[in-house]
Amino acid sequence: MKKSLLLSAAIAVLGAAAPAETLRIPHELGYGGSESMDPISPQRFYEAIQNVYSRLVRQGDDGRPSADLALSWEATPDAREWTFNLRPDVTFHNANAFTAEDVAFSLMRTQSEAIDSPTKGVMEVIDRVEVIDPLTVKVVLKQSHADFPLLVMDYRIRMLDAETCGNDLDALCESGVGTGPFQMVDFDPLGTTTFTRFDNYYGGTVGTENLELIAIADQDARVAALQAGQIDFIYALSAEQVPLFANNPNFTVQSVPTGRWVGLVMNTQIEPLNDPRVRKAIRMSADRDALGKLVYGKDGYITSCDHPVWSGDQYRAEIDCPRDIEGAKALLAEAGYADGLTVELFVSDISEGAVKMAEVLQNQAKDAGITIELVPAPADGYWGDVWMKEPFFATGWSQRPADQILNEAYRSSATWNETAWTSPDFDAKLDAARSELDFDKRKALYGELQKELWENGGSFIPVHLNTVRAFSAKLSGVQPVEDFSIRYEGIAKSGSDS
Amino acid sequence: MPSLILRRIGFAAFTIAFVSMIMFAAVEALPGNVCTSFLQRFAQGPRLERCIEQQGLDRPALVRYGEWVSGAVQGDFGYSLKKRKPINELIRERFRNTALLGGIAALIAIPLAIFLGIVAGVRRDRPLDLSLSGAAMLAMTIPEFVTATALIYVFAITLQWFPAVTILPPNAGLMQMLPNIVLPVLVLSAVLIAHIMRMMRASVIDVMTSDYVQMARLKGVPERQIIRKHVVPNAMIPALNVIALTIAWLLAGVVVVEKVFNYPGLGTLMIQAIFDRDLPLVQAIALIFSVIYVGVNLLADLAALALDPRLRRKGH
């Protein structure tokens, strides 16, 4: 027995002796192995696409668009025509040159009925793309959009090689051929997907020779794998998992703000929540800081005042929303609920902390005479049976830039207008912000929209979530930015000692 | 005698057919369907209709069941639209991995458990028996995910002898599987050994106190011979059923253990398929598991027939 144990130990050592300078990142199998290398597919394999494909524009440190495959851009005064000047001498992994044709192809395919991409709704603002010369491309919009570069900054709007994709606008393109820092070697979303450094990467030297995306669906298994040194990095640690790495010299823990939020939604058209005073009373009864600490831990959140624009966004409005029980009571009395109010809240374990958040609000709202009855709903089928069907329910959103989230969730005609927010004035301001070319004026307009949501809106968004990650102390160059913006090419790994 | 065997096989086939119906009906009864779970927030309007049409969900359940069964009988489990691959292709390697894990665990655990059970039974209430029984109790009561976590902590994180979770390079061969298998096999064997050993011990004690063993002793047959010729064969019969049940338990245990160790077997695939609502895949794996379950029980039945002449008489 002992002999065989030693033997297996020897095999284990041999098996684990991976070549140095391989960055090993876990992949959460969010689509259960059906991950697609097409960046606009609903099952886009985002850890992979962000490494093999590049965008026209990327998020700069100030949250504003900065150069990537496009070096510069300018708009006509009405913000309807945008000209992008492309980076010269860029090649795809297959040695094809990157040109304006590829940009036109990559942008127009997002609108395909056949592909039916989640990016379709947002990109439908594009009317046509004109190729001026191989390094200049003009995008003509159907309506003014002063922040069009923000739309192409979306993590899914990546530049593909038109030739490799057969120039077919209506077909998925899963080639993996891009201009990014890593080129794909083996594709195995249920196992290990491997990449190797692309030597002609336009962004300079890539930090590690190889990159591996390793499928580990279970977070506890990922934690064990990082502890045992089988992977180098782990995303989205829960508050309970942080201490495992926090005081260990072999690991670095990083907490960064993101635009992800979990919230509670009041339908603004259904009694009694159709009264803005009632909605505000409920929102005023919350102690957001206490709620954040209880639900997400002391480093897990940044408080917000019921507007969906996160702390890292250039358009975030500064609003103050302290707990105000007296104010809430007064508003309720004014609305005819002097003796208190009872509402049902539908919750489910759909997003991190949704149920806990509802329980905390239930307790906090009691002080203002509001009784919230929690109705547990099954997570299975929640998005079809409960979400946007009940008057008061839980929701969760991933990070989006200000313009996108405000349009996707609050424009009267939006498919996902979960609060049933119907305000022609609000819609008009959204349009005005979109066509305002002056940054400060635009910022002021977005600010007004957010204040309007705090005063009258139907969303309860107490906090935006931080994400906490841990990684091996051997890694350097992991920027404190949210997951979608991590540049893996900038990460270096030292030595193979363990 | 052959008709008896045929009858047992017939029963087994009927059970599997019945289970397949229940499974299909259960999946039908779930809220939502492949399309709603796949599209999530996009599950509305034409997009949903198109998906339902593409997946053939607008046809009656009976027609879909018929298609599924006739395919499965021919060894074709259909196509996973979510993973865009034939299910057979998805399952093949996974089945091999699970069979390897379960097989090695069973091969180590069952003979060892039988041997330890006999030893404990023969040395009843002596220190050896007490310590073996105590250890078995412990192994039975601690859930396998706890054992697994403890083993990972000691052997993977602290000592770094074995990997904590299974990470395989693409197209990994059997040799690369081996170091990954050690800890999962230990976890599975611990519970297997405990169950079978306890049953074997009780059964041995039963036989040891029986009249015919007493008689053999009085006739002066050496103790060693009594154990080999009379005790073990007779004690095996009741233990056989427990072994069959324990192997069936192994199927459930494998799912948990595979998940904890991220082992690329049918168990993890099934869990992913459930989360992903990949219903055709869930059905296929569930059917495979039930066939194994029924098959193992059938084998135990037949083995008992072979060991015990009384069972072979008419009327049983």
mmCIF file of C-alpha atoms in Angstrom, chain A residues 1 5 8-9 11-13 15 29-37 41-43 113 115-118 120 172 174 186 188-194 212 214-225 227-231 378 380-381 383-385 387-388 395-397 400 415-416 418 498, chain B residues 30-32 36-44 46-48 50 54 80-85 90 93-94 108 152-153 155-158 160-171 175-180 182 186 258-262 264 268-269 271-278 281:
data_model
loop_
_atom_site.group_PDB
_atom_site.id
_atom_site.type_symbol
_atom_site.label_atom_id
_atom_site.label_comp_id
_atom_site.label_asym_id
_atom_site.label_seq_id
_atom_site.Cartn_x
_atom_site.Cartn_y
_atom_site.Cartn_z
ATOM 1 C CA MET A 1 0.000 0.000 0.000
ATOM 2 C CA LEU A 5 1.095 5.477 -2.605
ATOM 3 C CA SER A 8 1.232 7.530 -7.341
ATOM 4 C CA ALA A 9 2.852 10.447 -5.594
ATOM 5 C CA ILE A 11 3.185 10.146 -10.944
ATOM 6 C CA ALA A 12 1.404 13.100 -9.417
ATOM 7 C CA VAL A 13 4.574 15.131 -9.342
ATOM 8 C CA GLY A 15 1.815 15.049 -14.024
ATOM 9 C CA LEU A 29 -18.583 26.786 -16.955
ATOM 10 C CA GLY A 30 -21.420 29.298 -16.873
ATOM 11 C CA TYR A 31 -22.890 27.708 -19.981
ATOM 12 C CA GLY A 32 -22.193 24.141 -18.936
ATOM 13 C CA GLY A 33 -19.744 23.405 -21.729
ATOM 14 C CA SER A 34 -21.758 24.943 -24.538
ATOM 15 C CA GLU A 35 -19.432 27.958 -24.558
ATOM 16 C CA SER A 36 -18.908 29.514 -27.949
ATOM 17 C CA MET A 37 -15.857 31.271 -29.357
ATOM 18 C CA SER A 41 -23.097 34.415 -29.264
ATOM 19 C CA PRO A 42 -25.387 34.289 -26.218
ATOM 20 C CA GLN A 43 -23.005 31.641 -24.831
ATOM 21 C CA GLU A 113 -31.509 38.130 -37.350
ATOM 22 C CA ILE A 115 -27.419 34.991 -35.046
ATOM 23 C CA ASP A 116 -29.871 36.795 -32.797
ATOM 24 C CA SER A 117 -27.133 38.118 -30.550
ATOM 25 C CA PRO A 118 -27.826 39.793 -27.201
ATOM 26 C CA LYS A 120 -28.339 43.168 -31.403
ATOM 27 C CA LEU A 172 -21.654 32.135 -36.049
ATOM 28 C CA GLU A 174 -16.084 30.374 -33.830
ATOM 29 C CA ASP A 186 -6.951 23.647 -28.040
ATOM 30 C CA ASP A 188 -12.196 22.216 -24.711
ATOM 31 C CA PRO A 189 -14.668 24.214 -22.638
ATOM 32 C CA LEU A 190 -15.455 21.238 -20.398
ATOM 33 C CA GLY A 191 -11.766 20.597 -19.770
ATOM 34 C CA THR A 192 -8.747 22.781 -20.440
ATOM 35 C CA THR A 193 -8.694 25.323 -23.239
ATOM 36 C CA THR A 194 -5.121 26.285 -24.079
ATOM 37 C CA GLU A 212 -4.882 27.885 -19.805
ATOM 38 C CA ILE A 214 -9.449 25.343 -16.806
ATOM 39 C CA ALA A 215 -13.059 24.310 -16.339
ATOM 40 C CA ILE A 216 -13.925 23.997 -12.650
ATOM 41 C CA ALA A 217 -17.620 24.501 -12.092
ATOM 42 C CA ASP A 218 -17.617 24.432 -8.318
ATOM 43 C CA GLN A 219 -16.321 27.407 -6.345
ATOM 44 C CA ASP A 220 -15.110 25.248 -3.438
ATOM 45 C CA ALA A 221 -13.156 23.118 -5.884
ATOM 46 C CA ARG A 222 -11.648 26.289 -7.359
ATOM 47 C CA VAL A 223 -10.620 27.429 -3.892
ATOM 48 C CA ALA A 224 -8.977 24.056 -3.212
ATOM 49 C CA ALA A 225 -7.223 24.169 -6.578
ATOM 50 C CA GLN A 227 -4.663 26.533 -2.393
ATOM 51 C CA ALA A 228 -2.983 23.455 -3.836
ATOM 52 C CA GLY A 229 -1.255 25.540 -6.491
ATOM 53 C CA GLN A 230 -3.065 23.964 -9.443
ATOM 54 C CA ILE A 231 -4.405 27.301 -10.670
ATOM 55 C CA PRO A 378 -38.082 28.872 -7.038
ATOM 56 C CA ASP A 380 -35.810 27.575 -11.547
ATOM 57 C CA GLY A 381 -37.807 29.486 -14.092
ATOM 58 C CA TRP A 383 -36.877 34.872 -14.995
ATOM 59 C CA GLY A 384 -39.928 33.582 -16.816
ATOM 60 C CA ASP A 385 -42.473 33.242 -14.034
ATOM 61 C CA TRP A 387 -39.377 38.559 -12.898
ATOM 62 C CA MET A 388 -41.405 41.420 -14.431
ATOM 63 C CA THR A 395 -33.379 41.301 -9.828
ATOM 64 C CA GLY A 396 -29.715 41.258 -10.765
ATOM 65 C CA TRP A 397 -27.739 43.017 -13.485
ATOM 66 C CA ARG A 400 -23.109 48.188 -18.096
ATOM 67 C CA THR A 415 -37.930 45.078 -23.296
ATOM 68 C CA TRP A 416 -36.342 44.794 -19.865
ATOM 69 C CA GLU A 418 -38.557 45.957 -15.160
ATOM 70 C CA SER A 498 5.924 26.493 -5.072
ATOM 71 C CA LEU B 30 -40.608 20.600 -14.406
ATOM 72 C CA PRO B 31 -41.483 24.271 -14.741
ATOM 73 C CA GLY B 32 -40.124 25.738 -17.941
ATOM 74 C CA THR B 36 -36.944 29.057 -21.288
ATOM 75 C CA SER B 37 -33.917 28.020 -19.277
ATOM 76 C CA PHE B 38 -31.576 28.529 -22.190
ATOM 77 C CA LEU B 39 -32.863 31.948 -23.197
ATOM 78 C CA GLN B 40 -33.514 33.159 -19.637
ATOM 79 C CA ARG B 41 -34.494 36.809 -19.918
ATOM 80 C CA PHE B 42 -34.681 36.519 -23.682
ATOM 81 C CA ALA B 43 -37.388 33.863 -23.408
ATOM 82 C CA GLN B 44 -40.225 35.837 -24.898
ATOM 83 C CA PRO B 46 -40.600 35.164 -31.538
ATOM 84 C CA ARG B 47 -37.254 34.135 -30.117
ATOM 85 C CA LEU B 48 -38.953 31.697 -27.747
ATOM 86 C CA ARG B 50 -38.458 29.834 -32.845
ATOM 87 C CA GLN B 54 -36.355 24.137 -33.545
ATOM 88 C CA SER B 80 -27.541 18.000 -27.125
ATOM 89 C CA LEU B 81 -28.547 21.266 -28.761
ATOM 90 C CA LYS B 82 -27.030 23.229 -25.934
ATOM 91 C CA LYS B 83 -23.608 21.714 -26.336
ATOM 92 C CA ARG B 84 -24.060 21.249 -30.059
ATOM 93 C CA LYS B 85 -22.712 17.719 -29.932
ATOM 94 C CA LEU B 90 -20.207 13.763 -24.766
ATOM 95 C CA GLU B 93 -15.094 9.515 -22.336
ATOM 96 C CA ARG B 94 -16.971 10.539 -19.222
ATOM 97 C CA ILE B 108 -10.220 -2.471 -3.922
ATOM 98 C CA ILE B 152 -7.803 17.415 0.071
ATOM 99 C CA TYR B 153 -6.623 19.540 2.967
ATOM 100 C CA PHE B 155 -2.816 15.378 0.946
ATOM 101 C CA ALA B 156 -3.285 18.133 -1.614
ATOM 102 C CA ILE B 157 -2.933 21.459 0.162
ATOM 103 C CA THR B 158 -0.591 20.623 3.036
ATOM 104 C CA GLN B 160 0.925 18.418 -1.972
ATOM 105 C CA TRP B 161 1.198 14.715 -2.820
ATOM 106 C CA PHE B 162 -1.874 14.573 -4.994
ATOM 107 C CA PRO B 163 -3.809 17.178 -6.958
ATOM 108 C CA ALA B 164 -6.734 18.768 -5.116
ATOM 109 C CA VAL B 165 -8.992 18.780 -8.135
ATOM 110 C CA THR B 166 -8.707 17.016 -11.448
ATOM 111 C CA ILE B 167 -7.242 19.193 -14.148
ATOM 112 C CA LEU B 168 -6.472 17.406 -17.370
ATOM 113 C CA PRO B 169 -4.706 18.669 -20.449
ATOM 114 C CA PRO B 170 -6.731 18.232 -23.644
ATOM 115 C CA ASN B 171 -6.857 14.627 -24.900
ATOM 116 C CA MET B 175 -1.933 7.498 -17.305
ATOM 117 C CA GLN B 176 -2.624 11.154 -16.675
ATOM 118 C CA MET B 177 -5.839 10.168 -14.916
ATOM 119 C CA LEU B 178 -4.102 8.020 -12.306
ATOM 120 C CA PRO B 179 -2.767 10.570 -9.811
ATOM 121 C CA ASN B 180 -6.126 12.306 -9.947
ATOM 122 C CA VAL B 182 -6.174 8.374 -5.738
ATOM 123 C CA LEU B 186 -9.981 6.631 -1.086
ATOM 124 C CA GLU B 258 -16.760 13.831 -8.743
ATOM 125 C CA LYS B 259 -18.164 17.253 -7.999
ATOM 126 C CA VAL B 260 -15.845 17.868 -5.069
ATOM 127 C CA PHE B 261 -12.784 16.765 -7.028
ATOM 128 C CA ASN B 262 -13.907 18.334 -10.307
ATOM 129 C CA PRO B 264 -14.563 14.685 -15.439
ATOM 130 C CA THR B 268 -20.145 16.187 -12.977
ATOM 131 C CA LEU B 269 -21.578 16.105 -16.476
ATOM 132 C CA ILE B 271 -24.783 18.174 -12.510
ATOM 133 C CA GLN B 272 -23.796 20.596 -15.260
ATOM 134 C CA ALA B 273 -26.563 19.301 -17.463
ATOM 135 C CA ILE B 274 -29.071 19.871 -14.673
ATOM 136 C CA PHE B 275 -27.862 23.431 -14.062
ATOM 137 C CA ASP B 276 -27.824 24.042 -17.773
ATOM 138 C CA ARG B 277 -31.255 22.425 -18.153
ATOM 139 C CA ASP B 278 -29.815 20.241 -20.851
ATOM 140 C CA LEU B 281 -28.426 14.875 -21.525
#
